Coordinates of N, CA and C and ligand atoms in Angstrom, one line a residue:
X12 N -134.8 -41.2 -7.3 CA -133.7 -42.0 -7.7 C -132.5 -41.9 -6.8
X13 N -131.9 -43.0 -6.4 CA -130.7 -42.9 -5.5 C -129.5 -42.6 -6.3
X14 N -128.6 -41.9 -5.7 CA -127.3 -41.5 -6.4 C -126.5 -42.8 -6.5
X15 N -125.5 -42.8 -7.3 CA -124.6 -43.9 -7.5 C -123.9 -44.2 -6.1
X16 N -123.4 -43.2 -5.5 CA -122.7 -43.4 -4.2 C -123.6 -44.1 -3.2
X17 N -124.8 -43.7 -3.1 CA -125.7 -44.3 -2.1 C -125.9 -45.8 -2.4
X18 N -126.0 -46.1 -3.7 CA -126.2 -47.5 -4.1 C -125.0 -48.3 -3.8
X19 N -123.8 -47.8 -4.1 CA -122.5 -48.5 -3.9 C -122.4 -48.8 -2.4
X20 N -122.8 -47.8 -1.6 CA -122.7 -47.9 -0.2 C -123.6 -49.0 0.3
X21 N -124.9 -49.1 -0.2 CA -125.8 -50.1 0.1 C -125.3 -51.5 -0.2
X22 N -124.7 -51.6 -1.4 CA -124.2 -52.9 -1.8 C -123.0 -53.3 -0.9
X23 N -122.2 -52.4 -0.5 CA -121.1 -52.7 0.3 C -121.5 -53.1 1.7
X24 N -122.5 -52.4 2.2 CA -123.1 -52.7 3.6 C -123.6 -54.1 3.5
X25 N -124.4 -54.4 2.5 CA -125.0 -55.7 2.3 C -123.9 -56.8 2.3
X26 N -122.8 -56.6 1.5 CA -121.7 -57.5 1.4 C -121.0 -57.7 2.8
X27 N -120.8 -56.7 3.5 CA -120.2 -56.8 4.8 C -121.1 -57.6 5.8
X28 N -122.4 -57.3 5.7 CA -123.3 -58.0 6.6 C -123.3 -59.5 6.3
X29 N -123.3 -59.9 5.0 CA -123.2 -61.3 4.6 C -122.0 -61.9 5.1
X30 N -120.9 -61.2 5.0 CA -119.6 -61.7 5.4 C -119.6 -62.0 6.9
X31 N -120.1 -61.0 7.6 CA -120.2 -61.2 9.1 C -121.0 -62.4 9.5
X32 N -122.1 -62.6 8.8 CA -123.0 -63.7 9.1 C -122.3 -65.0 8.7
X33 N -121.6 -65.0 7.6 CA -120.8 -66.2 7.2 C -119.8 -66.6 8.2
X34 N -119.1 -65.5 8.7 CA -118.0 -65.8 9.7 C -118.6 -66.3 11.0
X35 N -119.8 -65.8 11.4 CA -120.4 -66.3 12.6 C -120.8 -67.7 12.5
X36 N -121.4 -68.0 11.3 CA -121.8 -69.4 11.0 C -120.5 -70.3 11.0
X37 N -119.5 -69.8 10.4 CA -118.2 -70.6 10.4 C -117.7 -70.9 11.7
X38 N -117.7 -69.9 12.6 CA -117.1 -70.3 13.9 C -118.1 -71.0 14.8
X39 N -119.4 -70.8 14.6 CA -120.4 -71.7 15.3 C -120.3 -73.1 14.9
X40 N -120.2 -73.4 13.5 CA -120.2 -74.7 13.1 C -118.9 -75.4 13.6
X41 N -117.8 -74.6 13.7 CA -116.6 -75.1 14.3 C -116.8 -75.6 15.7
X42 N -117.6 -74.8 16.5 CA -117.8 -75.2 17.9 C -118.6 -76.5 18.0
X43 N -119.3 -76.9 16.9 CA -120.1 -78.1 16.9 C -119.3 -79.3 16.6
X44 N -118.1 -79.1 16.0 CA -117.2 -80.2 15.7 C -116.5 -80.6 17.0
X45 N -116.8 -81.9 17.5 CA -116.2 -82.3 18.7 C -115.0 -83.2 18.3
X46 N -113.8 -82.7 18.4 CA -112.7 -83.5 17.9 C -112.4 -84.7 18.8
X47 N -111.9 -85.8 18.2 CA -111.5 -87.0 19.1 C -110.1 -87.4 18.7
X48 N -109.1 -86.5 19.0 CA -107.7 -86.8 18.7 C -107.1 -87.9 19.5
X49 N -106.1 -88.6 19.0 CA -105.5 -89.6 19.8 C -103.9 -89.4 19.7
X50 N -103.2 -89.8 20.7 CA -101.8 -89.6 20.7 C -101.1 -90.7 21.5
X51 N -99.9 -91.1 21.1 CA -99.2 -92.1 21.9 C -97.7 -91.8 21.7
X52 N -97.0 -91.8 22.8 CA -95.6 -91.5 22.8 C -94.8 -92.6 23.5
X53 N -93.8 -93.2 22.8 CA -92.9 -94.2 23.4 C -91.6 -93.6 23.6
X54 N -91.0 -93.8 24.8 CA -89.6 -93.4 25.0 C -88.8 -94.6 24.5
X55 N -88.1 -94.5 23.4 CA -87.4 -95.6 22.8 C -86.0 -95.8 23.5
X56 N -85.4 -94.7 23.9 CA -84.1 -94.7 24.5 C -83.8 -93.5 25.4
X57 N -83.1 -93.8 26.5 CA -82.5 -92.7 27.3 C -81.1 -92.5 26.7
X58 N -80.8 -91.6 25.9 CA -79.5 -91.5 25.3 C -78.4 -91.1 26.3
X59 N -78.6 -90.2 27.2 CA -77.8 -89.9 28.3 C -78.5 -89.1 29.3
X60 N -78.0 -89.1 30.6 CA -78.7 -88.5 31.7 C -77.6 -88.1 32.7
X61 N -77.5 -86.8 32.8 CA -76.4 -86.2 33.5 C -76.8 -85.0 34.4
X62 N -75.8 -84.8 35.3 CA -75.9 -83.5 36.1 C -74.9 -82.6 35.4
X63 N -75.4 -81.4 34.9 CA -74.5 -80.5 34.2 C -73.6 -79.8 35.2
X64 N -72.4 -79.3 34.7 CA -71.4 -78.7 35.6 C -72.0 -77.6 36.5
X65 N -73.0 -76.8 36.0 CA -73.6 -75.8 36.9 C -74.7 -76.4 37.8
X66 N -74.9 -77.7 37.7 CA -75.7 -78.4 38.7 C -77.1 -78.8 38.4
X67 N -77.6 -78.5 37.1 CA -78.9 -78.9 36.7 C -78.9 -80.2 36.0
X68 N -80.0 -81.0 36.3 CA -80.1 -82.3 35.6 C -80.5 -82.1 34.2
X69 N -80.0 -82.9 33.3 CA -80.4 -82.9 31.9 C -80.5 -84.3 31.3
X70 N -81.5 -84.6 30.5 CA -81.6 -85.9 30.0 C -81.9 -85.8 28.5
X71 N -81.4 -86.7 27.7 CA -81.7 -86.8 26.3 C -82.4 -88.0 26.0
X72 N -83.6 -87.9 25.3 CA -84.5 -89.0 25.0 C -84.6 -89.2 23.5
X73 N -84.9 -90.5 23.1 CA -85.3 -90.7 21.8 C -86.8 -91.1 21.9
X74 N -87.6 -90.5 21.1 CA -89.1 -90.6 21.3 C -89.7 -91.1 19.9
X75 N -90.7 -91.8 20.1 CA -91.6 -92.1 18.9 C -93.0 -91.5 19.2
X76 N -93.2 -90.4 18.6 CA -94.5 -89.6 18.8 C -95.5 -90.0 17.7
X77 N -96.6 -90.6 18.1 CA -97.6 -90.8 17.0 C -98.9 -90.2 17.4
X78 N -99.6 -89.6 16.4 CA -100.8 -88.9 16.7 C -101.8 -88.9 15.5
X79 N -103.0 -88.9 15.8 CA -104.0 -88.7 14.8 C -104.9 -87.5 15.2
X80 N -104.6 -86.4 14.6 CA -105.4 -85.1 14.9 C -106.3 -84.7 13.8
X81 N -106.6 -85.7 12.9 CA -107.4 -85.3 11.7 C -108.8 -84.8 12.0
X82 N -109.4 -85.3 13.2 CA -110.7 -84.8 13.5 C -110.8 -83.4 13.9
X83 N -109.6 -82.8 14.2 CA -109.6 -81.4 14.5 C -109.8 -80.5 13.3
X84 N -109.5 -81.0 12.1 CA -109.6 -80.2 10.9 C -111.0 -80.1 10.4
X85 N -111.5 -78.8 10.3 CA -112.8 -78.6 9.6 C -112.4 -77.7 8.4
X86 N -113.3 -77.3 7.6 CA -113.0 -76.4 6.5 C -112.6 -75.0 7.0
X87 N -112.8 -74.8 8.3 CA -112.5 -73.5 8.9 C -111.1 -73.5 9.6
X88 N -110.4 -74.6 9.5 CA -109.1 -74.7 10.2 C -108.0 -74.3 9.3
X89 N -107.2 -73.3 9.8 CA -106.0 -72.8 9.0 C -104.9 -73.8 9.2
X90 N -104.5 -74.0 10.5 CA -103.4 -74.9 10.9 C -103.5 -75.2 12.3
X91 N -102.8 -76.2 12.8 CA -102.7 -76.6 14.2 C -101.3 -76.6 14.6
X92 N -101.1 -75.9 15.8 CA -99.8 -75.9 16.4 C -99.8 -77.0 17.5
X93 N -98.8 -77.9 17.5 CA -98.7 -78.9 18.6 C -97.4 -78.8 19.3
X94 N -97.4 -79.1 20.6 CA -96.1 -79.3 21.3 C -96.3 -80.4 22.3
X95 N -95.2 -81.1 22.5 CA -95.1 -82.2 23.5 C -94.3 -81.7 24.7
X96 N -94.9 -81.8 25.9 CA -94.2 -81.3 27.1 C -94.1 -82.4 28.1
X97 N -93.0 -82.4 28.8 CA -92.8 -83.3 29.9 C -93.3 -82.5 31.1
X98 N -94.2 -83.0 31.9 CA -94.8 -82.3 33.0 C -94.5 -83.2 34.3
X99 N -94.0 -82.5 35.3 CA -93.7 -83.2 36.6 C -93.8 -82.3 37.7
X100 N -93.9 -82.9 38.9 CA -94.0 -82.1 40.2 C -92.6 -82.1 40.9
X101 N -92.3 -81.0 41.5 CA -91.1 -81.0 42.4 C -91.6 -80.4 43.7
X102 N -90.7 -80.4 44.7 CA -91.0 -79.7 46.0 C -91.3 -78.2 45.8
X103 N -90.5 -77.6 44.9 CA -90.7 -76.2 44.7 C -91.9 -75.8 43.9
X104 N -92.2 -76.6 42.9 CA -93.4 -76.3 42.0 C -94.3 -77.5 41.8
X105 N -95.6 -77.2 41.8 CA -96.5 -78.3 41.6 C -96.6 -78.7 40.1
X106 N -96.2 -77.7 39.2 CA -96.1 -78.1 37.8 C -94.9 -77.5 37.2
X107 N -94.0 -78.4 36.7 CA -92.9 -78.1 35.9 C -93.2 -78.5 34.5
X108 N -93.1 -77.7 33.5 CA -93.4 -78.0 32.2 C -92.2 -77.7 31.2
X109 N -91.7 -78.8 30.6 CA -90.6 -78.6 29.7 C -91.0 -79.0 28.3
X110 N -90.9 -78.1 27.4 CA -91.3 -78.4 26.0 C -90.2 -79.3 25.3
X111 N -90.6 -80.4 24.8 CA -89.5 -81.3 24.2 C -89.5 -81.3 22.7
X112 N -90.7 -81.0 22.1 CA -90.8 -81.1 20.6 C -92.0 -80.2 20.2
X113 N -92.0 -79.6 19.1 CA -93.2 -79.0 18.6 C -93.3 -79.0 17.0
X114 N -94.4 -78.7 16.5 CA -94.6 -78.7 15.1 C -95.9 -78.0 14.7
X115 N -95.9 -77.7 13.4 CA -97.1 -77.0 12.8 C -97.7 -78.0 11.8
X116 N -99.0 -78.3 12.0 CA -99.7 -79.2 11.0 C -100.5 -78.3 10.1
X117 N -100.1 -78.3 8.8 CA -100.7 -77.4 7.9 C -102.0 -77.9 7.3
X118 N -102.3 -79.2 7.4 CA -103.5 -79.7 6.7 C -103.9 -81.1 7.3
X119 N -105.1 -81.5 7.0 CA -105.7 -82.7 7.5 C -104.8 -83.9 7.0
X120 N -104.3 -83.8 5.8 CA -103.5 -84.9 5.3 C -102.2 -85.2 6.1
X121 N -101.8 -84.1 6.8 CA -100.6 -84.2 7.6 C -100.9 -84.5 9.1
X122 N -102.1 -84.6 9.4 CA -102.5 -84.6 10.8 C -102.5 -86.0 11.4
X123 N -102.2 -87.0 10.6 CA -102.0 -88.4 11.1 C -100.5 -88.7 10.8
X124 N -99.7 -88.8 11.9 CA -98.3 -89.0 11.7 C -97.6 -89.7 12.8
X125 N -96.4 -90.2 12.5 CA -95.5 -90.6 13.6 C -94.2 -90.1 13.3
X126 N -93.4 -89.7 14.3 CA -92.1 -89.2 14.2 C -91.1 -89.8 15.2
X127 N -90.0 -90.2 14.7 CA -89.0 -90.8 15.5 C -87.9 -89.8 15.7
X128 N -87.8 -89.3 16.9 CA -86.9 -88.1 17.1 C -86.3 -88.0 18.5
X129 N -85.2 -87.4 18.6 CA -84.7 -87.0 19.9 C -85.3 -85.7 20.3
X130 N -85.3 -85.4 21.6 CA -86.0 -84.2 22.0 C -85.4 -83.0 21.3
X131 N -86.2 -82.2 20.7 CA -85.8 -81.0 19.9 C -85.3 -79.9 20.8
X132 N -85.9 -79.8 22.0 CA -85.5 -78.8 23.0 C -85.0 -79.5 24.2
X133 N -84.1 -78.8 24.9 CA -83.4 -79.5 26.1 C -84.4 -79.8 27.2
X134 N -84.2 -81.1 27.7 CA -85.0 -81.5 28.8 C -84.1 -81.3 30.1
X135 N -84.2 -80.1 30.6 CA -83.4 -79.7 31.8 C -84.3 -79.3 32.9
X136 N -83.9 -79.7 34.1 CA -84.6 -79.4 35.3 C -83.9 -78.2 35.9
X137 N -84.6 -77.3 36.6 CA -83.9 -76.2 37.4 C -83.5 -76.8 38.7
X138 N -82.5 -77.6 38.7 CA -82.1 -78.3 40.0 C -81.7 -79.7 39.7
X139 N -81.7 -80.5 40.7 CA -81.3 -81.9 40.4 C -82.5 -82.8 40.9
X140 N -83.6 -82.7 40.2 CA -84.8 -83.4 40.6 C -85.2 -84.5 39.7
X141 N -84.4 -84.8 38.7 CA -84.9 -85.7 37.7 C -84.6 -87.2 37.9
X142 N -83.7 -87.6 38.9 CA -83.4 -89.0 39.1 C -84.7 -89.7 39.7
X143 N -85.1 -90.7 39.0 CA -86.3 -91.5 39.5 C -87.6 -90.8 39.3
X144 N -87.5 -89.6 38.6 CA -88.7 -88.8 38.5 C -89.8 -89.4 37.6
X145 N -91.0 -89.4 38.1 CA -92.2 -89.8 37.3 C -92.7 -88.5 36.6
X146 N -93.0 -88.7 35.4 CA -93.5 -87.5 34.6 C -94.6 -87.9 33.6
X147 N -95.4 -86.9 33.2 CA -96.4 -87.1 32.2 C -95.8 -86.5 30.9
X148 N -96.2 -87.1 29.8 CA -96.0 -86.5 28.5 C -97.3 -86.0 28.0
X149 N -97.4 -84.7 27.7 CA -98.7 -84.1 27.4 C -98.5 -83.5 26.0
X150 N -99.4 -83.9 25.1 CA -99.5 -83.3 23.8 C -100.5 -82.1 23.8
X151 N -100.0 -80.9 23.7 CA -100.9 -79.7 23.7 C -101.1 -79.3 22.2
X152 N -102.3 -78.7 22.0 CA -102.5 -78.2 20.7 C -103.3 -76.9 20.7
X153 N -103.0 -76.0 19.7 CA -103.7 -74.8 19.5 C -104.2 -74.8 18.1
X154 N -105.5 -74.8 17.9 CA -106.1 -74.8 16.6 C -106.3 -73.3 16.1
X155 N -105.7 -73.0 15.0 CA -105.9 -71.6 14.5 C -106.9 -71.7 13.3
X156 N -108.1 -71.1 13.6 CA -109.1 -71.1 12.5 C -108.9 -70.0 11.5
X157 N -109.5 -70.2 10.4 CA -109.5 -69.1 9.4 C -110.2 -67.9 9.9
X158 N -111.3 -68.2 10.6 CA -112.1 -67.1 11.2 C -112.6 -67.5 12.5
X159 N -112.7 -66.6 13.5 CA -113.2 -67.0 14.8 C -112.0 -67.2 15.8
X160 N -112.4 -67.7 17.0 CA -111.4 -67.8 18.1 C -110.5 -69.0 18.0
X161 N -109.3 -68.8 18.4 CA -108.3 -69.9 18.5 C -108.8 -70.8 19.7
X162 N -108.6 -72.1 19.6 CA -108.9 -72.9 20.8 C -107.8 -73.9 21.0
X163 N -107.7 -74.4 22.2 CA -106.6 -75.2 22.6 C -107.1 -76.4 23.4
X164 N -106.2 -77.5 23.5 CA -106.6 -78.7 24.2 C -105.3 -79.5 24.4
X165 N -105.5 -80.6 25.1 CA -104.3 -81.5 25.3 C -104.7 -82.9 25.5
X166 N -103.7 -83.8 25.4 CA -103.9 -85.2 25.8 C -102.8 -85.5 26.8
X167 N -103.1 -85.9 28.0 CA -102.1 -86.2 29.0 C -101.8 -87.7 28.9
X168 N -100.5 -88.1 28.8 CA -100.1 -89.5 28.8 C -99.3 -89.7 30.1
X169 N -99.8 -90.2 31.1 CA -99.1 -90.4 32.4 C -98.2 -91.7 32.4
X170 N -97.4 -91.8 33.4 CA -96.8 -93.1 33.7 C -95.4 -93.2 33.1
X171 N -94.7 -92.1 32.8 CA -93.3 -92.2 32.4 C -92.4 -92.0 33.6
X172 N -91.2 -92.5 33.6 CA -90.2 -92.2 34.6 C -88.8 -92.3 34.1
X173 N -88.0 -91.6 34.9 CA -86.5 -91.5 34.5 C -85.8 -92.5 35.4
X174 N -84.6 -92.9 35.0 CA -83.8 -93.8 35.8 C -83.4 -93.2 37.2
X175 N -83.0 -94.1 38.1 CA -82.6 -93.6 39.4 C -81.2 -93.1 39.4
X176 N -80.4 -93.5 38.4 CA -79.0 -93.1 38.3 C -78.7 -92.3 37.0
X177 N -77.7 -91.5 37.1 CA -77.2 -90.8 35.9 C -76.5 -91.8 35.0
X178 N -76.5 -91.6 33.8 CA -75.8 -92.6 32.9 C -75.3 -91.8 31.6
Ligands
LIG11 C1 -93.5 -95.5 15.9 O1 -94.9 -95.7 16.1 C2 -95.6 -96.0 15.0 C3 -97.1 -96.0 15.4 O2 -97.3 -96.7 16.6 C4 -95.2 -97.3 14.4 O3 -95.9 -97.6 13.2 C5 -93.7 -97.2 14.1 O4 -93.2 -98.4 13.6 C6 -92.9 -96.7 15.3 N1 -91.5 -96.4 14.8 C7 -90.4 -96.7 15.5 C8 -89.1 -96.3 15.0 O5 -90.5 -97.3 16.6
LIG12 C1 -100.0 -86.4 35.5 O1 -101.2 -87.0 35.0 C2 -102.0 -87.5 36.1 C3 -103.1 -88.3 35.5 O2 -103.8 -87.6 34.5 C4 -102.4 -86.3 36.9 O3 -103.2 -86.7 38.0 C5 -101.2 -85.6 37.4 O4 -101.6 -84.4 38.1 C6 -100.3 -85.2 36.3 N1 -99.1 -84.6 36.8 C7 -98.7 -83.3 36.5 C8 -97.4 -82.9 37.1 O5 -99.3 -82.6 35.7

């Protein structure tokens, strides 16, 4: 006859094994989900565009950000972190990335949205490179699962540009 301690241990080991198998299946089935998110951003207005006293360009934009990220949500998704970045090239750097807005999407019901907003974070260049600058708006996301690895992706929306003159 097995002692009580031995049996408790066997039950615990079994439970932990089941849990590990479930977690593996959870993250595997997550990998099988191929999300097809969509996003669209319209620059509704250039509120102002200036060279700051210390010499850096800064612009204030009003944006309409719309996205449908519902396909990213599986039963294993805890939440999704998203941020919108302006990305552009300068002589000094092949990639300048300025975060303009971010948010946390807690559930599938909230994953289809549009938001009318000015840039939440400052759109400032390290220099005076923004006049006439072409830029991309890129929606980046990080999916935080309940179990398994976090994964990230993005949608690049090219073809935006800033005015030639400060205003
Ligand atoms: C923002 O975009 C959404 C989706 O394209 C649209 O339904 C909505 O009317 C727009 N809002 C504004 C203020 O432009
Ligand atoms: C902007 O997007 C275009 C098209 O996807 C890409 O070729 C270009 O490298 C992007 N620019 C930057 C600065 O990321």
